[in-house]
Coordinates of C-alpha atoms and ligand atoms in Angstrom, one line a residue:
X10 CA 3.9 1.0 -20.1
X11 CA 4.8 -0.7 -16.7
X12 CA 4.2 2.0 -13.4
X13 CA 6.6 0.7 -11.4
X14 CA 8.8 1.8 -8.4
X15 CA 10.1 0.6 -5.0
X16 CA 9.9 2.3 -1.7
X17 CA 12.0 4.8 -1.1
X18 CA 13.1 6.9 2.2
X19 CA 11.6 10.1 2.6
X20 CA 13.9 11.5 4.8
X21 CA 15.6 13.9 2.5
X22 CA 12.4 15.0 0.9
X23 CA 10.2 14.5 -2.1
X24 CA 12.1 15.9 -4.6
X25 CA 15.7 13.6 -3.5
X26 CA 12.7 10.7 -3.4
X27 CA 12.0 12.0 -7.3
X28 CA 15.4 12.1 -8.3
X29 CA 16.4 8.8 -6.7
X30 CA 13.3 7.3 -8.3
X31 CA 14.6 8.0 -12.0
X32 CA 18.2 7.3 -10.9
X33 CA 17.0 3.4 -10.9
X34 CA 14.7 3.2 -13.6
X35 CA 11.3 3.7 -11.2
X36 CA 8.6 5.8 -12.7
X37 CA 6.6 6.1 -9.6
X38 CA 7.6 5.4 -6.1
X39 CA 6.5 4.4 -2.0
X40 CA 7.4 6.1 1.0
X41 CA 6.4 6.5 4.5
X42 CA 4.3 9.5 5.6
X43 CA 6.9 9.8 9.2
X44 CA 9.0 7.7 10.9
X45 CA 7.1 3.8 10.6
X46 CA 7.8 3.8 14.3
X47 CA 5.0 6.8 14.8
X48 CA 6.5 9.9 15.5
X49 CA 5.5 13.6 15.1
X50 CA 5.7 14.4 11.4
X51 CA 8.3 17.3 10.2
X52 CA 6.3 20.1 8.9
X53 CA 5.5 20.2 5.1
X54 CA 8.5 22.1 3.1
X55 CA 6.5 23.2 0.7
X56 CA 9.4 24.7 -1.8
X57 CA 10.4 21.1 -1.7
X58 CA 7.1 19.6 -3.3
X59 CA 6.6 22.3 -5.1
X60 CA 10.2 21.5 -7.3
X61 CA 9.2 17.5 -6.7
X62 CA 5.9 18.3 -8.8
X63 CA 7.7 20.2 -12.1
X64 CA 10.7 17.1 -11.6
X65 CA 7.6 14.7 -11.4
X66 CA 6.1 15.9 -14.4
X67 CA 9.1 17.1 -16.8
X68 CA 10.5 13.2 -15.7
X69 CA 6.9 10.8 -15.9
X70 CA 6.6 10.1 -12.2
X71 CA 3.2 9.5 -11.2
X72 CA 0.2 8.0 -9.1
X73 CA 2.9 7.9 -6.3
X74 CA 1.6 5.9 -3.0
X75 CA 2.4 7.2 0.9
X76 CA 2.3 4.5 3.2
X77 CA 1.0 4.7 7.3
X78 CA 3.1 4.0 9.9
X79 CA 2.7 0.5 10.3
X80 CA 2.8 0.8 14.0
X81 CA -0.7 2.6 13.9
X82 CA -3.2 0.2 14.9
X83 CA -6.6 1.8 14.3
X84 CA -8.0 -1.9 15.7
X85 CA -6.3 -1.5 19.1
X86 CA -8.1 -2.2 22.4
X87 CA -6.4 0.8 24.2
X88 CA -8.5 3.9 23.0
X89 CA -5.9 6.0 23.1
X90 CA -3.8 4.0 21.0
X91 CA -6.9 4.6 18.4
X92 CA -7.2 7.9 19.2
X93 CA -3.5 8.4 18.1
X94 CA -4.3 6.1 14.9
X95 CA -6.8 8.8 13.8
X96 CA -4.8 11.8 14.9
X97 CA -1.7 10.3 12.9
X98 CA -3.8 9.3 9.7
X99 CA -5.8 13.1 9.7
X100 CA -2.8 14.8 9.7
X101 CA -1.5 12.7 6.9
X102 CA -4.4 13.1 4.3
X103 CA -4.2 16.9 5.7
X104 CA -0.2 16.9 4.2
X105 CA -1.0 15.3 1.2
X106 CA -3.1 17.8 -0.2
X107 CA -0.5 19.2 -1.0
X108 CA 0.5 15.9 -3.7
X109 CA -2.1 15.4 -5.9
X110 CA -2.0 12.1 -7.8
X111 CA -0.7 10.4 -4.8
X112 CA -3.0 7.5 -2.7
X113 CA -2.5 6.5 0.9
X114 CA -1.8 3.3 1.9
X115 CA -2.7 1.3 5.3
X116 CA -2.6 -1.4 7.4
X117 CA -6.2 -2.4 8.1
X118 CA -5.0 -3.5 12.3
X119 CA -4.9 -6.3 14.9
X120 CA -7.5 -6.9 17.0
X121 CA -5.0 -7.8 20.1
X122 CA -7.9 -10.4 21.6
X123 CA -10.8 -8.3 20.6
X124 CA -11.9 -10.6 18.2
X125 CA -12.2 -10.3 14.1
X126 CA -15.6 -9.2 14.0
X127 CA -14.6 -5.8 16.6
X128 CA -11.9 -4.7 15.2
X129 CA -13.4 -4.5 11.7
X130 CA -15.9 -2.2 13.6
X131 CA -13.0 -0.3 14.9
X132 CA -11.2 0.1 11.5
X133 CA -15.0 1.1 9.9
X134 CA -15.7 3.7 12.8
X135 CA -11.7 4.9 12.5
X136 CA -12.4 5.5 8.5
X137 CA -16.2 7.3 9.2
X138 CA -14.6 9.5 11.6
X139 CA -11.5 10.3 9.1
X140 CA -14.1 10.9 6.0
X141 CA -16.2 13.4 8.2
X142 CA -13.2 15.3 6.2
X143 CA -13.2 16.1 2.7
X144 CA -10.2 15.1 1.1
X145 CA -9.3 14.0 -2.3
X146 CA -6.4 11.3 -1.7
X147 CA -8.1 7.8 -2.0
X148 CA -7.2 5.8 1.1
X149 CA -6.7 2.2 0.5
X150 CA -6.8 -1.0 2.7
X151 CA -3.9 -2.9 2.7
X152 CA -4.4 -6.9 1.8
X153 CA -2.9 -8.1 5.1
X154 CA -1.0 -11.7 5.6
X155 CA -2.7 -12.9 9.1
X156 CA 0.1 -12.6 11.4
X157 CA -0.9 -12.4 14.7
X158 CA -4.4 -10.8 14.7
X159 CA -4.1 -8.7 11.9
X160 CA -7.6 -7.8 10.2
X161 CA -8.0 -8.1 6.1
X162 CA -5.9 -11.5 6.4
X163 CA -8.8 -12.3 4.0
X164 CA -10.9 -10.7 1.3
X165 CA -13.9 -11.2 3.6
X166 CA -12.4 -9.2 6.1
X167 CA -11.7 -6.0 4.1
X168 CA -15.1 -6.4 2.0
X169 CA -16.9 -6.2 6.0
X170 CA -15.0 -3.0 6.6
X171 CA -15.7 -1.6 3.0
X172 CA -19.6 -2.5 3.9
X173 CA -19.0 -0.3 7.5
X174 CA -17.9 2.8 5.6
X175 CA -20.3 5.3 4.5
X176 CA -17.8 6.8 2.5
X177 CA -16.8 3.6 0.9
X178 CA -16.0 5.3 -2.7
X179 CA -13.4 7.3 -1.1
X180 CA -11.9 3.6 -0.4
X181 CA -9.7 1.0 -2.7
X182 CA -7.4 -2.0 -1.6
X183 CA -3.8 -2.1 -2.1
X184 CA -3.3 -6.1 -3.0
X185 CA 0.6 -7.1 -1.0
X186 CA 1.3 -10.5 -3.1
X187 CA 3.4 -11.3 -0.1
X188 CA 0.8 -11.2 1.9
X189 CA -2.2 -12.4 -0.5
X190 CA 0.1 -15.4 -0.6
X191 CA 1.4 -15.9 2.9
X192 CA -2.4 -15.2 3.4
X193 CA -3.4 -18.5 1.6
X194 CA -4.3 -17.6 -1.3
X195 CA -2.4 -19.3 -4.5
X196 CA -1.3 -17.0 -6.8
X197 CA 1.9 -19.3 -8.1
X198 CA -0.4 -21.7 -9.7
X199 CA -4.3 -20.0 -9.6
X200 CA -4.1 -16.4 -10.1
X201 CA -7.2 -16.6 -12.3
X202 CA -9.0 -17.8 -9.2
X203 CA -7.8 -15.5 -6.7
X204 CA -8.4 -12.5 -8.8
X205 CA -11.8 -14.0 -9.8
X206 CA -12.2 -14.1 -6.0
X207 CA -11.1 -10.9 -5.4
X208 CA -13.3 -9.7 -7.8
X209 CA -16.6 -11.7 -7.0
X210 CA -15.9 -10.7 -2.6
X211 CA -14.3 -7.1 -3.1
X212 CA -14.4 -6.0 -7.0
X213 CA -11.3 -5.2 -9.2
X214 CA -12.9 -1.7 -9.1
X215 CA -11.3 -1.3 -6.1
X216 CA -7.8 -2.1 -7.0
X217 CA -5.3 0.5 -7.0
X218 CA -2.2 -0.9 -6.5
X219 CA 0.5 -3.9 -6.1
X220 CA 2.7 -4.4 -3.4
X221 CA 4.9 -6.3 -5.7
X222 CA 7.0 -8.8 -3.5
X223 CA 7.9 -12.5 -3.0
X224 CA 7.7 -14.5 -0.1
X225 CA 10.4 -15.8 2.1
X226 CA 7.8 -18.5 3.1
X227 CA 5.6 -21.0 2.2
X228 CA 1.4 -20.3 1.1
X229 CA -0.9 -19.5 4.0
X230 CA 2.0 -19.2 6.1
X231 CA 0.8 -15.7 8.1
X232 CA 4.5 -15.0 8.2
X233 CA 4.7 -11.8 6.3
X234 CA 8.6 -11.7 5.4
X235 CA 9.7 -10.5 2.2
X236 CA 12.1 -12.1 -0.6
X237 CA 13.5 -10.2 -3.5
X238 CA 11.7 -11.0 -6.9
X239 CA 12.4 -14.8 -8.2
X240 CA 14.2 -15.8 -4.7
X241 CA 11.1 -16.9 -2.5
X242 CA 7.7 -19.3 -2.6
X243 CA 6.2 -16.8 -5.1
X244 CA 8.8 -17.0 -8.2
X245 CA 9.7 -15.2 -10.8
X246 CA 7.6 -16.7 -13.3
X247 CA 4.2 -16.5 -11.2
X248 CA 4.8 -12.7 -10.6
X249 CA 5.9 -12.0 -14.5
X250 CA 2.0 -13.3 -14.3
X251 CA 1.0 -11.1 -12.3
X252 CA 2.9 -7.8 -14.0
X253 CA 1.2 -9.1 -17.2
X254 CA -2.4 -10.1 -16.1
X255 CA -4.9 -8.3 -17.9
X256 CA -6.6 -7.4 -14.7
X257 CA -3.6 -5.7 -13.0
X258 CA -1.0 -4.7 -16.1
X259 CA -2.2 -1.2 -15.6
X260 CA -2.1 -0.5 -11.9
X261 CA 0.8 0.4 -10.1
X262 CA 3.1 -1.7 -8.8
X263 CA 5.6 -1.4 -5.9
X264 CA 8.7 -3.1 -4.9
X265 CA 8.9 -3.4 -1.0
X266 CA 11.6 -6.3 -1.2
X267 CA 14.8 -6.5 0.8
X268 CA 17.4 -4.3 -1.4
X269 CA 19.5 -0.9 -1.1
X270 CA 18.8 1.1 -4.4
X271 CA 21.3 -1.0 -6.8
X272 CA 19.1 -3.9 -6.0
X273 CA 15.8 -2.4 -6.6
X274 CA 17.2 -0.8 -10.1
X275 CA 18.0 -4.4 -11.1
X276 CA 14.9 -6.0 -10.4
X277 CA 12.9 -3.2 -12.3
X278 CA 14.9 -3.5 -14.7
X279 CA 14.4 -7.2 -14.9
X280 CA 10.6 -6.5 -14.4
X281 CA 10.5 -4.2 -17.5
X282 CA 11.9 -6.8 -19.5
X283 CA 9.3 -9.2 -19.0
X284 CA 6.2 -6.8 -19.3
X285 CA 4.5 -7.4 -22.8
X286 CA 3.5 -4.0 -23.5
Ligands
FE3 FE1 2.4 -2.2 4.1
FE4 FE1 3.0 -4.2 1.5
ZN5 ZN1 4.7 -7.0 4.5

């Protein structure tokens, strides 16, 4: 069965992110922790994921995936900046106790003009301090396109933070095929290699889930703009491949492409037609 979904907004709760989820055919959804811009978080309402887990259950939702703020930047020169990275990302895994079979996704961060090599120490230290903390939502790197000084523009770069991290079982990787392919890496016509590479550098084992998107540019661009399924550089036929790879038929996969909730609804449904069960 294709786990699918789209990201949702969370700002009327878990259980209207539930609902809207089977409203369009999802079976598993995305949303942000807070406001992406940073922000204090509102407190938990617990009655509210309390009827979100029976809906979740009675309806098949699962392994849903809370995404950062992607204005955290655990990387950042300004220590206080990182100091509010850490703050922000504690209190999250802290909430989500409260969801089991949910993951947390991030954005590795820029370096600014620190260099590559420091802020991969800087995302390493960030994730040692956060793991000094039990908690039982795995945390996963997000593959990043390379804009601007983003860190884990390559597999290289998220294999040296996995290395840095005591903790490293509590980590997996979250593979964007946006960004994999603005990234450089060919997945229209060599997704044998790249997973091959992904699995020689990182290991599949890590793989938890798809950020299922296409491209509104060209390979190795380090643009990081998304196109709706079948109408960017990626294709629909390359990322039917990818919803059908042995490798990855079973992970989750989420649509982050430019659509209200009619669009999303038609381009899972598109997307179940064209999984071979
Ligand atoms: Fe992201
Ligand atoms: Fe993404
Ligand atoms: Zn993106």
């Amino acid at each position: 069965m294709l786990r699918i979904g789209c990201h949702l907004s969370s700002s009327k709760g878990f259980l209207a992110m539930g609902k809207d989820a089977v409203k369009i055919g999802a079976n598993t959804f995305q949303f942000f922790t807070r406001n992406p811009r940073g922000g204090k978080a509102k407190p938990l309402d617990l009655e509210d994921v309390k009827n979100y887990l029976q809906f979740a259950q009675e309806n098949g939702i699962g392994k849903i995936l809370a995404h950062a703020p992607y204005t955290l930047n655990a990387a950042a020169k300004d220590e206080s900046l990182r100091e509010f990275a850490y703050e922000t990302m504690l209190d999250d895994l802290r909430r989500l106790e409260h969801i089991p079979d949910a993951m947390y996704n991030f954005h590795p961060g820029s370096h600014v003009s620190q260099g590559a090599e420091r802020g991969i120490d800087l995302i390493a230290n960030h994730l040692n301090r956060l793991f000094e903390e039990e908690f039982s939502t795995t945390v996963l790197l997000e593959t990043m396109a390379g804009k601007g000084s983003e860190v884990g523009r390559s597999f290289e770069e998220l294999r040296s933070i996995i290395d840095k991290v005591e903790r490293s079982d509590r980590l997996g990787v979250c593979f964007d095929t946006c960004h994999v392919f603005d990234g450089g890496y060919d997945i229209v016509n060599r997704l044998d290699e790249v997973l091959k590479e992904f699995d020689s550098v990182i290991g599949l084992k890590r793989l938890k889930a798809v950020h299922l998107n296409d491209s509104l540019n060209t390979l190795g661009c380090h643009k990081d703009r998304h196109a709706r399924i079948g109408e960017g550089g990626i294709g629909l036929a390359a990322l039917t491949a990818v919803i059908n790879d042995e490798r990855l038929k079973n992970l989750p996969f989420y649509l982050e492409t430019p659509n209200e909730l009619p669009g999303y609804q038609q381009e899972i449904e598109l997307l179940k037609g064209l999984y071979q069960d």
